[in-house]
Amino acid sequence: MESQDVFHHFSSDGRPHMVDVSAKPVTSRTAIAEAYIHMARATRDAIVHQAIAKGDVMKVAEIAGIMAAKRTSDLVPLCHPVPLHHVAVRIEEHAVEAEEAVFRVTAEVRTAHQTGVEMEALTAASVAALTVYDMCKKADRGMTISQVRLVFKDGGASGRYERVDAGGPADA
Amino acid sequence: MESQDVFHHFSSDGRPHMVDVSAKPVTSRTAIAEAYIHMARATRDAIVHQAIAKGDVMKVAEIAGIMAAKRTSDLVPLCHPVPLHHVAVRIEEHAVEAEEAVFRVTAEVRTAHQTGVEMEALTAASVAALTVYDMCKKADRGMTISQVRLVFKDGGASGRYERVDAGGPADA
Amino acid sequence: MESQDVFHHFSSDGRPHMVDVSAKPVTSRTAIAEAYIHMARATRDAIVHQAIAKGDVMKVAEIAGIMAAKRTSDLVPLCHPVPLHHVAVRIEEHAVEAEEAVFRVTAEVRTAHQTGVEMEALTAASVAALTVYDMCKKADRGMTISQVRLVFKDGGASGRYERVDAGGPADA
Amino acid sequence: MESQDVFHHFSSDGRPHMVDVSAKPVTSRTAIAEAYIHMARATRDAIVHQAIAKGDVMKVAEIAGIMAAKRTSDLVPLCHPVPLHHVAVRIEEHAVEAEEAVFRVTAEVRTAHQTGVEMEALTAASVAALTVYDMCKKADRGMTISQVRLVFKDGGASGRYERVDAGGPADA
Amino acid sequence: MESQDVFHHFSSDGRPHMVDVSAKPVTSRTAIAEAYIHMARATRDAIVHQAIAKGDVMKVAEIAGIMAAKRTSDLVPLCHPVPLHHVAVRIEEHAVEAEEAVFRVTAEVRTAHQTGVEMEALTAASVAALTVYDMCKKADRGMTISQVRLVFKDGGASGRYERVDAGGPADA
Amino acid sequence: MESQDVFHHFSSDGRPHMVDVSAKPVTSRTAIAEAYIHMARATRDAIVHQAIAKGDVMKVAEIAGIMAAKRTSDLVPLCHPVPLHHVAVRIEEHAVEAEEAVFRVTAEVRTAHQTGVEMEALTAASVAALTVYDMCKKADRGMTISQVRLVFKDGGASGRYERVDAGGPADA
């Protein structure tokens, strides 16, 4: 094991590395993340009335989010590639006011692996939100994506995490 | 042009499509986007003191952002593939308080093309922020990414856009 | 130019190579391709009545086709990477009979480049059709994709091509 | 499990989603797909006599098919990423007549996973056929890809599927 | 099993194929590869003194190597896609002389799978070295990458391999 | 231009960035790179006599190199994405001795762009050589890739570069 010994300290001196999960057991993992998109009321109206020229915003964005979950380890340098068992992305109206409106993206990912799928859920939510921006940006460059955050996770050594204020009013 | 005439209404009935930019002139384009990452003060201290086990958080995240800019059209379904001329990503401390801290990501992208690079800048900022989350999530699952938004753009028919409140206090 | 001379015969002895298009002028290019998906009548009914569990088949498949057009040069080894100006994919009912039904996929791609975009249009049509298969395969493994072919192209030295029998009855 | 309950109906209201396979057992899976490429007799002669300028058509296309199998989940939006155990692609002459000729592509994929590999086999066959088109298109734009279909699958809850008429005369 | 019998000789007649590993047991696998980059002494000084305009060469190259390990099966046609458990890349000074200097890249990859991860380690080392070249090429186009080779592997039927002369003086 | 001024020093403080090439003219660019693969004589014999079980080594490796050239900017973090005009890869016997043999890979890439294609040529040569390793590694784990280096470049402000000793005996 001499060669390996040489490498034993490989990652301990501050170099970036993909953490060794060899010794971790395979367990069922779920992660749910959310993101909010703030926009002008008129933009929301155009989305809801299918009046955005590029197409059905929510459909395209939901699919973009699902596909992005599968690209997570290509994007996030130290993320492990994981064979995903389930991905779903949902975009819904969250708040509609006179001048402004907010959509909420939720992304759920599941696997059975040595690592969790928090990054997959967060990436899916982010890319779905970016896709909403892309489809509406001609009309509303001021749209803002906020509260990209983990809502729930389960499985693995760190166990369950549940965000207390998730799904509440987005006040960004 | 009969065949083309048949297709002339191809995208006008609400189907998603990548907008035809054939007739647009090639012009110089710049876009700057930002994102903020809210975290526990202890997480910020670990980042600043290079105490995150996975490696130098800001370095890894800046590179992830640059590489993500190049993948934008793979992620955002209706985004045009664009040969980029310049990409830079910067992560800096934005606010440090007793319990909480905020980092700011800024991403700048430039090209000369028929389309703008807003999505590239927003994708770079988002993925850089997601990478910060990934590297610190073991210690702080509550981190939140907010205010992902366009700060500046120039070039193209729609001209210049400058966000008034960019770089100000992130109050998400 | 000695080194280049040595390489002048590089590709002429039968080795695969991406053809040198340096000397070709940049011209406007359009290509339209089609594909047909043959399926059981019951499968068609489920698609049309939004009863496929995986989601809205035609929406997902159209988006998949658009995104695939952008990946063409990653898939087809000797295809040049091309910055696309326009992509649209349309799926429509083509024939409905008592036992069988046929959908038609049409994909249109445009650019201004040294090479054409036939492969991008054919790849978009193929992947859209494969996506229809994927979404319905649980119910109908016998679905068949046929008549994947170029319908129209314009631009470049070889000029215009228009397939005489395109859009006619798919008799595969 | 409150948060999860909220998401329990996530995908049941018609939204596209990658089906949850968490509860499925890992089983050995095989899938074989085929595709036929119809071309002018002269094109077939050029292929067989290694007279296509871009290189050895069948070799390049077989490799393209193998590589495409690995990209399937990047292309087909709701396809699960699967670690493949075996991929092989074969292109052979199927019929040679005075004016026309037909090549047959067969693709075989194997894994042990919760999901099947039908889409991987179909994608491999499609991309191999598209690559034949790409390499010969200069001479023969009328080439047509037909009968892209599943020939055989085994493994998983749905068991064995064997197409009765596979490998028979391609009459598209 | 008739259809499968037909395919039994599929890959035995010299066609390229991704070897069938279905029957192999899942075992722990480690691979370590190395590469050396020879450069002018002045280039080494610029790297060490953080004077390369493009940024911190070793940090960027180490991250590039890690990310490349995850892309191996996209690049190497007959390589199996493998869910990696650990990746680390280290770049260090190997030799510094008056006119010349040599850096050594080491890459370590681990998984538990039916196939080994030698190609992932070699790809990581190669791409890290290419990244060093990219960042310094403006100053030193003569840089050479040498001794890209496997240093150590363990796991699988072929057992342990340890290169005797690894890490010794690079005399390329 | 205030916002841009703020960003003017963006990349000057040592952060990694994709260099701004906006101001550079588009010029014709060629780059040729080479790599050598050292192997046991028996391995070379197996390659030449088509006795490697995985398939025709040189054909597969040449195609892998061409496809890798197109992925360069995905792999090398600060590399600009470039629409390539020509790629060719050639693998030839370089030296055959009693115990050892050496193959030489040459890769040639051409474009017309603001940046050169040295990295594309080097990446193509590297990945072609890695593919040779992959296909023969079962028999010969000691194979070594050496002398990965730029042989020739032309175009751009830095003009022509020609390596004096290229193509000579590989003495690594």
PDB file of N, CA, C and O in Angstrom, chain D residues 30 32 59 62-63 66-67 70-71 74 82-92 104 106-108 110-111 151-152 154 160 162, chain E residues 1-4 6-7 9-11 13 15-22 71 73-81 83 113-114:
ATOM      1  N   THR D  30     -31.229  -5.909 -21.058  1.00  0.00           N
ATOM      2  CA  THR D  30     -30.650  -5.882 -22.399  1.00  0.00           C
ATOM      3  C   THR D  30     -31.651  -5.222 -23.331  1.00  0.00           C
ATOM      4  O   THR D  30     -32.864  -5.413 -23.172  1.00  0.00           O
ATOM      5  N   ILE D  32     -32.019  -4.324 -27.684  1.00  0.00           N
ATOM      6  CA  ILE D  32     -31.452  -4.298 -29.032  1.00  0.00           C
ATOM      7  C   ILE D  32     -32.403  -3.482 -29.904  1.00  0.00           C
ATOM      8  O   ILE D  32     -33.613  -3.699 -29.884  1.00  0.00           O
ATOM      9  N   LYS D  59     -17.116   2.401 -39.986  1.00  0.00           N
ATOM     10  CA  LYS D  59     -16.322   2.495 -38.745  1.00  0.00           C
ATOM     11  C   LYS D  59     -16.712   3.745 -37.938  1.00  0.00           C
ATOM     12  O   LYS D  59     -16.930   3.678 -36.732  1.00  0.00           O
ATOM     13  N   GLU D  62     -20.256   3.397 -36.483  1.00  0.00           N
ATOM     14  CA  GLU D  62     -20.370   2.458 -35.355  1.00  0.00           C
ATOM     15  C   GLU D  62     -19.870   3.094 -34.056  1.00  0.00           C
ATOM     16  O   GLU D  62     -20.481   2.965 -33.000  1.00  0.00           O
ATOM     17  N   ILE D  63     -18.757   3.810 -34.164  1.00  0.00           N
ATOM     18  CA  ILE D  63     -18.221   4.469 -32.965  1.00  0.00           C
ATOM     19  C   ILE D  63     -19.157   5.583 -32.498  1.00  0.00           C
ATOM     20  O   ILE D  63     -19.406   5.757 -31.304  1.00  0.00           O
ATOM     21  N   ILE D  66     -21.949   4.074 -30.510  1.00  0.00           N
ATOM     22  CA  ILE D  66     -21.534   3.672 -29.150  1.00  0.00           C
ATOM     23  C   ILE D  66     -21.463   4.894 -28.240  1.00  0.00           C
ATOM     24  O   ILE D  66     -21.968   4.881 -27.111  1.00  0.00           O
ATOM     25  N   MET D  67     -20.839   5.966 -28.723  1.00  0.00           N
ATOM     26  CA  MET D  67     -20.699   7.162 -27.889  1.00  0.00           C
ATOM     27  C   MET D  67     -22.061   7.800 -27.603  1.00  0.00           C
ATOM     28  O   MET D  67     -22.291   8.327 -26.516  1.00  0.00           O
ATOM     29  N   LYS D  70     -24.055   6.582 -24.643  1.00  0.00           N
ATOM     30  CA  LYS D  70     -23.651   7.153 -23.349  1.00  0.00           C
ATOM     31  C   LYS D  70     -24.223   8.549 -23.120  1.00  0.00           C
ATOM     32  O   LYS D  70     -24.199   9.042 -22.005  1.00  0.00           O
ATOM     33  N   ARG D  71     -24.702   9.206 -24.169  1.00  0.00           N
ATOM     34  CA  ARG D  71     -25.257  10.556 -24.037  1.00  0.00           C
ATOM     35  C   ARG D  71     -26.786  10.553 -23.972  1.00  0.00           C
ATOM     36  O   ARG D  71     -27.403  11.618 -23.961  1.00  0.00           O
ATOM     37  N   ASP D  74     -28.675  12.761 -21.637  1.00  0.00           N
ATOM     38  CA  ASP D  74     -28.466  14.190 -21.914  1.00  0.00           C
ATOM     39  C   ASP D  74     -29.422  14.681 -23.004  1.00  0.00           C
ATOM     40  O   ASP D  74     -29.683  15.878 -23.108  1.00  0.00           O
ATOM     41  N   VAL D  82     -27.896   6.129 -16.681  1.00  0.00           N
ATOM     42  CA  VAL D  82     -27.664   4.726 -16.356  1.00  0.00           C
ATOM     43  C   VAL D  82     -26.196   4.385 -16.622  1.00  0.00           C
ATOM     44  O   VAL D  82     -25.684   4.700 -17.694  1.00  0.00           O
ATOM     45  N   PRO D  83     -25.515   3.750 -15.681  1.00  0.00           N
ATOM     46  CA  PRO D  83     -24.137   3.308 -15.947  1.00  0.00           C
ATOM     47  C   PRO D  83     -24.153   2.047 -16.808  1.00  0.00           C
ATOM     48  O   PRO D  83     -24.467   0.970 -16.311  1.00  0.00           O
ATOM     49  N   LEU D  84     -23.823   2.167 -18.091  1.00  0.00           N
ATOM     50  CA  LEU D  84     -23.945   1.058 -19.044  1.00  0.00           C
ATOM     51  C   LEU D  84     -22.853   0.010 -18.877  1.00  0.00           C
ATOM     52  O   LEU D  84     -21.701   0.332 -18.596  1.00  0.00           O
ATOM     53  N   HIS D  85     -23.208  -1.251 -19.084  1.00  0.00           N
ATOM     54  CA  HIS D  85     -22.258  -2.356 -18.954  1.00  0.00           C
ATOM     55  C   HIS D  85     -21.721  -2.831 -20.298  1.00  0.00           C
ATOM     56  O   HIS D  85     -20.676  -3.468 -20.349  1.00  0.00           O
ATOM     57  N   HIS D  86     -22.452  -2.566 -21.343  1.00  0.00           N
ATOM     58  CA  HIS D  86     -22.042  -3.075 -22.653  1.00  0.00           C
ATOM     59  C   HIS D  86     -22.766  -2.283 -23.740  1.00  0.00           C
ATOM     60  O   HIS D  86     -23.968  -2.034 -23.643  1.00  0.00           O
ATOM     61  N   VAL D  87     -22.029  -1.896 -24.765  1.00  0.00           N
ATOM     62  CA  VAL D  87     -22.631  -1.270 -25.937  1.00  0.00           C
ATOM     63  C   VAL D  87     -21.890  -1.772 -27.167  1.00  0.00           C
ATOM     64  O   VAL D  87     -20.658  -1.772 -27.192  1.00  0.00           O
ATOM     65  N   ALA D  88     -22.647  -2.202 -28.166  1.00  0.00           N
ATOM     66  CA  ALA D  88     -22.042  -2.565 -29.452  1.00  0.00           C
ATOM     67  C   ALA D  88     -22.987  -2.122 -30.555  1.00  0.00           C
ATOM     68  O   ALA D  88     -24.211  -2.162 -30.393  1.00  0.00           O
ATOM     69  N   VAL D  89     -22.412  -1.678 -31.650  1.00  0.00           N
ATOM     70  CA  VAL D  89     -23.192  -1.205 -32.789  1.00  0.00           C
ATOM     71  C   VAL D  89     -22.610  -1.854 -34.045  1.00  0.00           C
ATOM     72  O   VAL D  89     -21.390  -1.906 -34.211  1.00  0.00           O
ATOM     73  N   ARG D  90     -23.472  -2.339 -34.884  1.00  0.00           N
ATOM     74  CA  ARG D  90     -23.041  -3.036 -36.080  1.00  0.00           C
ATOM     75  C   ARG D  90     -23.801  -2.465 -37.280  1.00  0.00           C
ATOM     76  O   ARG D  90     -25.019  -2.296 -37.235  1.00  0.00           O
ATOM     77  N   ILE D  91     -23.086  -2.166 -38.334  1.00  0.00           N
ATOM     78  CA  ILE D  91     -23.736  -1.716 -39.573  1.00  0.00           C
ATOM     79  C   ILE D  91     -23.406  -2.710 -40.669  1.00  0.00           C
ATOM     80  O   ILE D  91     -22.240  -3.045 -40.877  1.00  0.00           O
ATOM     81  N   GLU D  92     -24.421  -3.168 -41.370  1.00  0.00           N
ATOM     82  CA  GLU D  92     -24.244  -4.191 -42.406  1.00  0.00           C
ATOM     83  C   GLU D  92     -25.113  -3.871 -43.615  1.00  0.00           C
ATOM     84  O   GLU D  92     -26.175  -3.268 -43.482  1.00  0.00           O
ATOM     85  N   ARG D 104     -28.346  -1.825 -42.655  1.00  0.00           N
ATOM     86  CA  ARG D 104     -29.040  -2.041 -41.388  1.00  0.00           C
ATOM     87  C   ARG D 104     -28.083  -1.769 -40.232  1.00  0.00           C
ATOM     88  O   ARG D 104     -26.957  -2.274 -40.211  1.00  0.00           O
ATOM     89  N   THR D 106     -27.627  -2.206 -36.166  1.00  0.00           N
ATOM     90  CA  THR D 106     -28.144  -2.862 -34.962  1.00  0.00           C
ATOM     91  C   THR D 106     -27.329  -2.372 -33.774  1.00  0.00           C
ATOM     92  O   THR D 106     -26.107  -2.270 -33.862  1.00  0.00           O
ATOM     93  N   ALA D 107     -28.008  -2.093 -32.690  1.00  0.00           N
ATOM     94  CA  ALA D 107     -27.320  -1.602 -31.492  1.00  0.00           C
ATOM     95  C   ALA D 107     -27.782  -2.417 -30.302  1.00  0.00           C
ATOM     96  O   ALA D 107     -28.982  -2.640 -30.123  1.00  0.00           O
ATOM     97  N   GLU D 108     -26.834  -2.866 -29.509  1.00  0.00           N
ATOM     98  CA  GLU D 108     -27.149  -3.681 -28.339  1.00  0.00           C
ATOM     99  C   GLU D 108     -26.556  -3.012 -27.101  1.00  0.00           C
ATOM    100  O   GLU D 108     -25.392  -2.630 -27.087  1.00  0.00           O
ATOM    101  N   ARG D 110     -26.453  -3.172 -22.633  1.00  0.00           N
ATOM    102  CA  ARG D 110     -26.744  -3.952 -21.441  1.00  0.00           C
ATOM    103  C   ARG D 110     -26.401  -3.170 -20.178  1.00  0.00           C
ATOM    104  O   ARG D 110     -25.456  -2.394 -20.150  1.00  0.00           O
ATOM    105  N   THR D 111     -27.175  -3.395 -19.132  1.00  0.00           N
ATOM    106  CA  THR D 111     -26.839  -2.827 -17.829  1.00  0.00           C
ATOM    107  C   THR D 111     -27.480  -3.678 -16.745  1.00  0.00           C
ATOM    108  O   THR D 111     -28.190  -4.646 -17.030  1.00  0.00           O
ATOM    109  N   VAL D 151     -36.033  -4.056 -31.146  1.00  0.00           N
ATOM    110  CA  VAL D 151     -36.068  -5.420 -31.669  1.00  0.00           C
ATOM    111  C   VAL D 151     -36.255  -6.419 -30.534  1.00  0.00           C
ATOM    112  O   VAL D 151     -36.948  -7.414 -30.661  1.00  0.00           O
ATOM    113  N   PHE D 152     -35.619  -6.115 -29.419  1.00  0.00           N
ATOM    114  CA  PHE D 152     -35.584  -7.073 -28.323  1.00  0.00           C
ATOM    115  C   PHE D 152     -35.300  -6.327 -27.034  1.00  0.00           C
ATOM    116  O   PHE D 152     -34.542  -5.371 -27.013  1.00  0.00           O
ATOM    117  N   ASP D 154     -35.023  -7.370 -22.598  1.00  0.00           N
ATOM    118  CA  ASP D 154     -35.258  -8.336 -21.533  1.00  0.00           C
ATOM    119  C   ASP D 154     -34.858  -7.686 -20.215  1.00  0.00           C
ATOM    120  O   ASP D 154     -34.015  -6.798 -20.167  1.00  0.00           O
ATOM    121  N   ARG D 160     -39.776  -9.727 -21.141  1.00  0.00           N
ATOM    122  CA  ARG D 160     -39.171  -9.832 -22.453  1.00  0.00           C
ATOM    123  C   ARG D 160     -40.085  -9.274 -23.543  1.00  0.00           C
ATOM    124  O   ARG D 160     -41.308  -9.432 -23.500  1.00  0.00           O
ATOM    125  N   GLU D 162     -40.015  -9.124 -27.864  1.00  0.00           N
ATOM    126  CA  GLU D 162     -39.292  -9.528 -29.053  1.00  0.00           C
ATOM    127  C   GLU D 162     -40.135  -9.139 -30.262  1.00  0.00           C
ATOM    128  O   GLU D 162     -41.275  -9.564 -30.390  1.00  0.00           O
TER     129      GLU D 162
ATOM    130  N   MET E   1     -33.993 -17.070 -26.203  1.00  0.00           N
ATOM    131  CA  MET E   1     -32.767 -16.279 -26.304  1.00  0.00           C
ATOM    132  C   MET E   1     -32.278 -16.173 -27.735  1.00  0.00           C
ATOM    133  O   MET E   1     -31.117 -15.837 -27.985  1.00  0.00           O
ATOM    134  N   GLU E   2     -33.180 -16.452 -28.689  1.00  0.00           N
ATOM    135  CA  GLU E   2     -32.724 -16.481 -30.066  1.00  0.00           C
ATOM    136  C   GLU E   2     -32.104 -15.149 -30.508  1.00  0.00           C
ATOM    137  O   GLU E   2     -30.998 -15.119 -31.019  1.00  0.00           O
ATOM    138  N   SER E   3     -32.832 -14.068 -30.233  1.00  0.00           N
ATOM    139  CA  SER E   3     -32.322 -12.771 -30.660  1.00  0.00           C
ATOM    140  C   SER E   3     -30.946 -12.505 -30.071  1.00  0.00           C
ATOM    141  O   SER E   3     -30.062 -11.999 -30.735  1.00  0.00           O
ATOM    142  N   GLN E   4     -30.794 -12.845 -28.807  1.00  0.00           N
ATOM    143  CA  GLN E   4     -29.498 -12.602 -28.191  1.00  0.00           C
ATOM    144  C   GLN E   4     -28.420 -13.471 -28.816  1.00  0.00           C
ATOM    145  O   GLN E   4     -27.296 -13.041 -28.975  1.00  0.00           O
ATOM    146  N   VAL E   6     -28.207 -14.352 -31.842  1.00  0.00           N
ATOM    147  CA  VAL E   6     -27.803 -13.659 -33.055  1.00  0.00           C
ATOM    148  C   VAL E   6     -26.729 -12.618 -32.737  1.00  0.00           C
ATOM    149  O   VAL E   6     -25.790 -12.408 -33.495  1.00  0.00           O
ATOM    150  N   PHE E   7     -26.869 -12.005 -31.564  1.00  0.00           N
ATOM    151  CA  PHE E   7     -25.954 -10.925 -31.214  1.00  0.00           C
ATOM    152  C   PHE E   7     -24.729 -11.403 -30.446  1.00  0.00           C
ATOM    153  O   PHE E   7     -23.873 -10.622 -30.102  1.00  0.00           O
ATOM    154  N   HIS E   9     -22.206 -12.943 -31.306  1.00  0.00           N
ATOM    155  CA  HIS E   9     -20.920 -12.755 -31.970  1.00  0.00           C
ATOM    156  C   HIS E   9     -20.738 -11.308 -32.426  1.00  0.00           C
ATOM    157  O   HIS E   9     -19.806 -10.989 -33.145  1.00  0.00           O
ATOM    158  N   PHE E  10     -21.666 -10.532 -31.999  1.00  0.00           N
ATOM    159  CA  PHE E  10     -21.715  -9.115 -32.318  1.00  0.00           C
ATOM    160  C   PHE E  10     -20.333  -8.447 -32.340  1.00  0.00           C
ATOM    161  O   PHE E  10     -19.955  -7.807 -33.304  1.00  0.00           O
ATOM    162  N   SER E  11     -19.600  -8.604 -31.258  1.00  0.00           N
ATOM    163  CA  SER E  11     -18.366  -7.835 -31.133  1.00  0.00           C
ATOM    164  C   SER E  11     -17.137  -8.687 -31.417  1.00  0.00           C
ATOM    165  O   SER E  11     -16.030  -8.211 -31.329  1.00  0.00           O
ATOM    166  N   ASP E  13     -16.075  -9.980 -34.168  1.00  0.00           N
ATOM    167  CA  ASP E  13     -15.454  -9.904 -35.484  1.00  0.00           C
ATOM    168  C   ASP E  13     -14.713  -8.596 -35.706  1.00  0.00           C
ATOM    169  O   ASP E  13     -14.679  -8.065 -36.799  1.00  0.00           O
ATOM    170  N   ARG E  15     -15.211  -5.523 -34.599  1.00  0.00           N
ATOM    171  CA  ARG E  15     -15.861  -4.215 -34.477  1.00  0.00           C
ATOM    172  C   ARG E  15     -15.555  -3.605 -33.114  1.00  0.00           C
ATOM    173  O   ARG E  15     -15.485  -4.311 -32.111  1.00  0.00           O
ATOM    174  N   PRO E  16     -15.430  -2.265 -33.061  1.00  0.00           N
ATOM    175  CA  PRO E  16     -15.262  -1.632 -31.754  1.00  0.00           C
ATOM    176  C   PRO E  16     -16.513  -1.846 -30.906  1.00  0.00           C
ATOM    177  O   PRO E  16     -17.623  -1.843 -31.429  1.00  0.00           O
ATOM    178  N   HIS E  17     -16.360  -2.050 -29.630  1.00  0.00           N
ATOM    179  CA  HIS E  17     -17.504  -2.241 -28.728  1.00  0.00           C
ATOM    180  C   HIS E  17     -17.068  -1.928 -27.313  1.00  0.00           C
ATOM    181  O   HIS E  17     -15.887  -2.040 -26.973  1.00  0.00           O
ATOM    182  N   MET E  18     -18.023  -1.527 -26.517  1.00  0.00           N
ATOM    183  CA  MET E  18     -17.756  -1.334 -25.094  1.00  0.00           C
ATOM    184  C   MET E  18     -17.920  -2.709 -24.448  1.00  0.00           C
ATOM    185  O   MET E  18     -19.014  -3.264 -24.433  1.00  0.00           O
ATOM    186  N   VAL E  19     -16.815  -3.247 -23.965  1.00  0.00           N
ATOM    187  CA  VAL E  19     -16.756  -4.627 -23.457  1.00  0.00           C
ATOM    188  C   VAL E  19     -17.867  -4.900 -22.434  1.00  0.00           C
ATOM    189  O   VAL E  19     -18.163  -4.064 -21.591  1.00  0.00           O
ATOM    190  N   ASP E  20     -18.443  -6.065 -22.521  1.00  0.00           N
ATOM    191  CA  ASP E  20     -19.532  -6.427 -21.610  1.00  0.00           C
ATOM    192  C   ASP E  20     -18.970  -6.768 -20.222  1.00  0.00           C
ATOM    193  O   ASP E  20     -18.243  -7.745 -20.055  1.00  0.00           O
ATOM    194  N   VAL E  21     -19.322  -5.962 -19.241  1.00  0.00           N
ATOM    195  CA  VAL E  21     -18.828  -6.197 -17.877  1.00  0.00           C
ATOM    196  C   VAL E  21     -19.952  -6.677 -16.961  1.00  0.00           C
ATOM    197  O   VAL E  21     -19.803  -6.676 -15.733  1.00  0.00           O
ATOM    198  N   SER E  22     -21.066  -7.077 -17.550  1.00  0.00           N
ATOM    199  CA  SER E  22     -22.224  -7.513 -16.750  1.00  0.00           C
ATOM    200  C   SER E  22     -21.858  -8.604 -15.743  1.00  0.00           C
ATOM    201  O   SER E  22     -22.371  -8.621 -14.623  1.00  0.00           O
ATOM    202  N   ARG E  71     -15.646  13.472 -17.109  1.00  0.00           N
ATOM    203  CA  ARG E  71     -16.016  13.473 -18.532  1.00  0.00           C
ATOM    204  C   ARG E  71     -15.352  12.342 -19.305  1.00  0.00           C
ATOM    205  O   ARG E  71     -15.507  12.265 -20.532  1.00  0.00           O
ATOM    206  N   SER E  73     -15.742   9.178 -19.925  1.00  0.00           N
ATOM    207  CA  SER E  73     -16.473   8.289 -20.835  1.00  0.00           C
ATOM    208  C   SER E  73     -17.125   9.054 -21.985  1.00  0.00           C
ATOM    209  O   SER E  73     -17.558   8.451 -22.957  1.00  0.00           O
ATOM    210  N   ASP E  74     -17.178  10.369 -21.884  1.00  0.00           N
ATOM    211  CA  ASP E  74     -17.615  11.197 -23.023  1.00  0.00           C
ATOM    212  C   ASP E  74     -16.501  11.344 -24.056  1.00  0.00           C
ATOM    213  O   ASP E  74     -16.761  11.639 -25.222  1.00  0.00           O
ATOM    214  N   LEU E  75     -15.268  11.191 -23.606  1.00  0.00           N
ATOM    215  CA  LEU E  75     -14.112  11.450 -24.469  1.00  0.00           C
ATOM    216  C   LEU E  75     -13.519  10.182 -25.063  1.00  0.00           C
ATOM    217  O   LEU E  75     -13.120  10.160 -26.218  1.00  0.00           O
ATOM    218  N   VAL E  76     -13.422   9.147 -24.244  1.00  0.00           N
ATOM    219  CA  VAL E  76     -12.770   7.910 -24.669  1.00  0.00           C
ATOM    220  C   VAL E  76     -13.874   6.956 -25.108  1.00  0.00           C
ATOM    221  O   VAL E  76     -14.674   6.499 -24.293  1.00  0.00           O
ATOM    222  N   PRO E  77     -13.958   6.651 -26.416  1.00  0.00           N
ATOM    223  CA  PRO E  77     -15.166   6.040 -26.983  1.00  0.00           C
ATOM    224  C   PRO E  77     -15.640   4.753 -26.316  1.00  0.00           C
ATOM    225  O   PRO E  77     -16.847   4.553 -26.179  1.00  0.00           O
ATOM    226  N   LEU E  78     -14.705   3.885 -25.902  1.00  0.00           N
ATOM    227  CA  LEU E  78     -15.140   2.572 -25.424  1.00  0.00           C
ATOM    228  C   LEU E  78     -15.072   2.457 -23.902  1.00  0.00           C
ATOM    229  O   LEU E  78     -15.145   1.367 -23.335  1.00  0.00           O
ATOM    230  N   CYS E  79     -14.935   3.596 -23.240  1.00  0.00           N
ATOM    231  CA  CYS E  79     -14.840   3.671 -21.783  1.00  0.00           C
ATOM    232  C   CYS E  79     -16.248   3.597 -21.175  1.00  0.00           C
ATOM    233  O   CYS E  79     -17.162   4.266 -21.651  1.00  0.00           O
ATOM    234  N   HIS E  80     -16.403   2.804 -20.122  1.00  0.00           N
ATOM    235  CA  HIS E  80     -17.697   2.720 -19.460  1.00  0.00           C
ATOM    236  C   HIS E  80     -17.954   3.945 -18.594  1.00  0.00           C
ATOM    237  O   HIS E  80     -17.044   4.393 -17.907  1.00  0.00           O
ATOM    238  N   PRO E  81     -19.180   4.441 -18.572  1.00  0.00           N
ATOM    239  CA  PRO E  81     -19.505   5.513 -17.627  1.00  0.00           C
ATOM    240  C   PRO E  81     -19.522   4.929 -16.212  1.00  0.00           C
ATOM    241  O   PRO E  81     -20.123   3.889 -15.980  1.00  0.00           O
ATOM    242  N   PRO E  83     -19.809   5.858 -11.927  1.00  0.00           N
ATOM    243  CA  PRO E  83     -20.070   6.859 -10.870  1.00  0.00           C
ATOM    244  C   PRO E  83     -18.893   6.917  -9.899  1.00  0.00           C
ATOM    245  O   PRO E  83     -18.716   6.005  -9.105  1.00  0.00           O
ATOM    246  N   HIS E 113     -17.000  -0.510  -8.698  1.00  0.00           N
ATOM    247  CA  HIS E 113     -17.709  -0.752  -9.946  1.00  0.00           C
ATOM    248  C   HIS E 113     -17.181  -2.020 -10.608  1.00  0.00           C
ATOM    249  O   HIS E 113     -16.285  -2.671 -10.103  1.00  0.00           O
ATOM    250  N   GLN E 114     -17.799  -2.329 -11.751  1.00  0.00           N
ATOM    251  CA  GLN E 114     -17.346  -3.509 -12.505  1.00  0.00           C
ATOM    252  C   GLN E 114     -16.081  -3.228 -13.320  1.00  0.00           C
ATOM    253  O   GLN E 114     -15.448  -4.153 -13.804  1.00  0.00           O
TER     254      GLN E 114
END
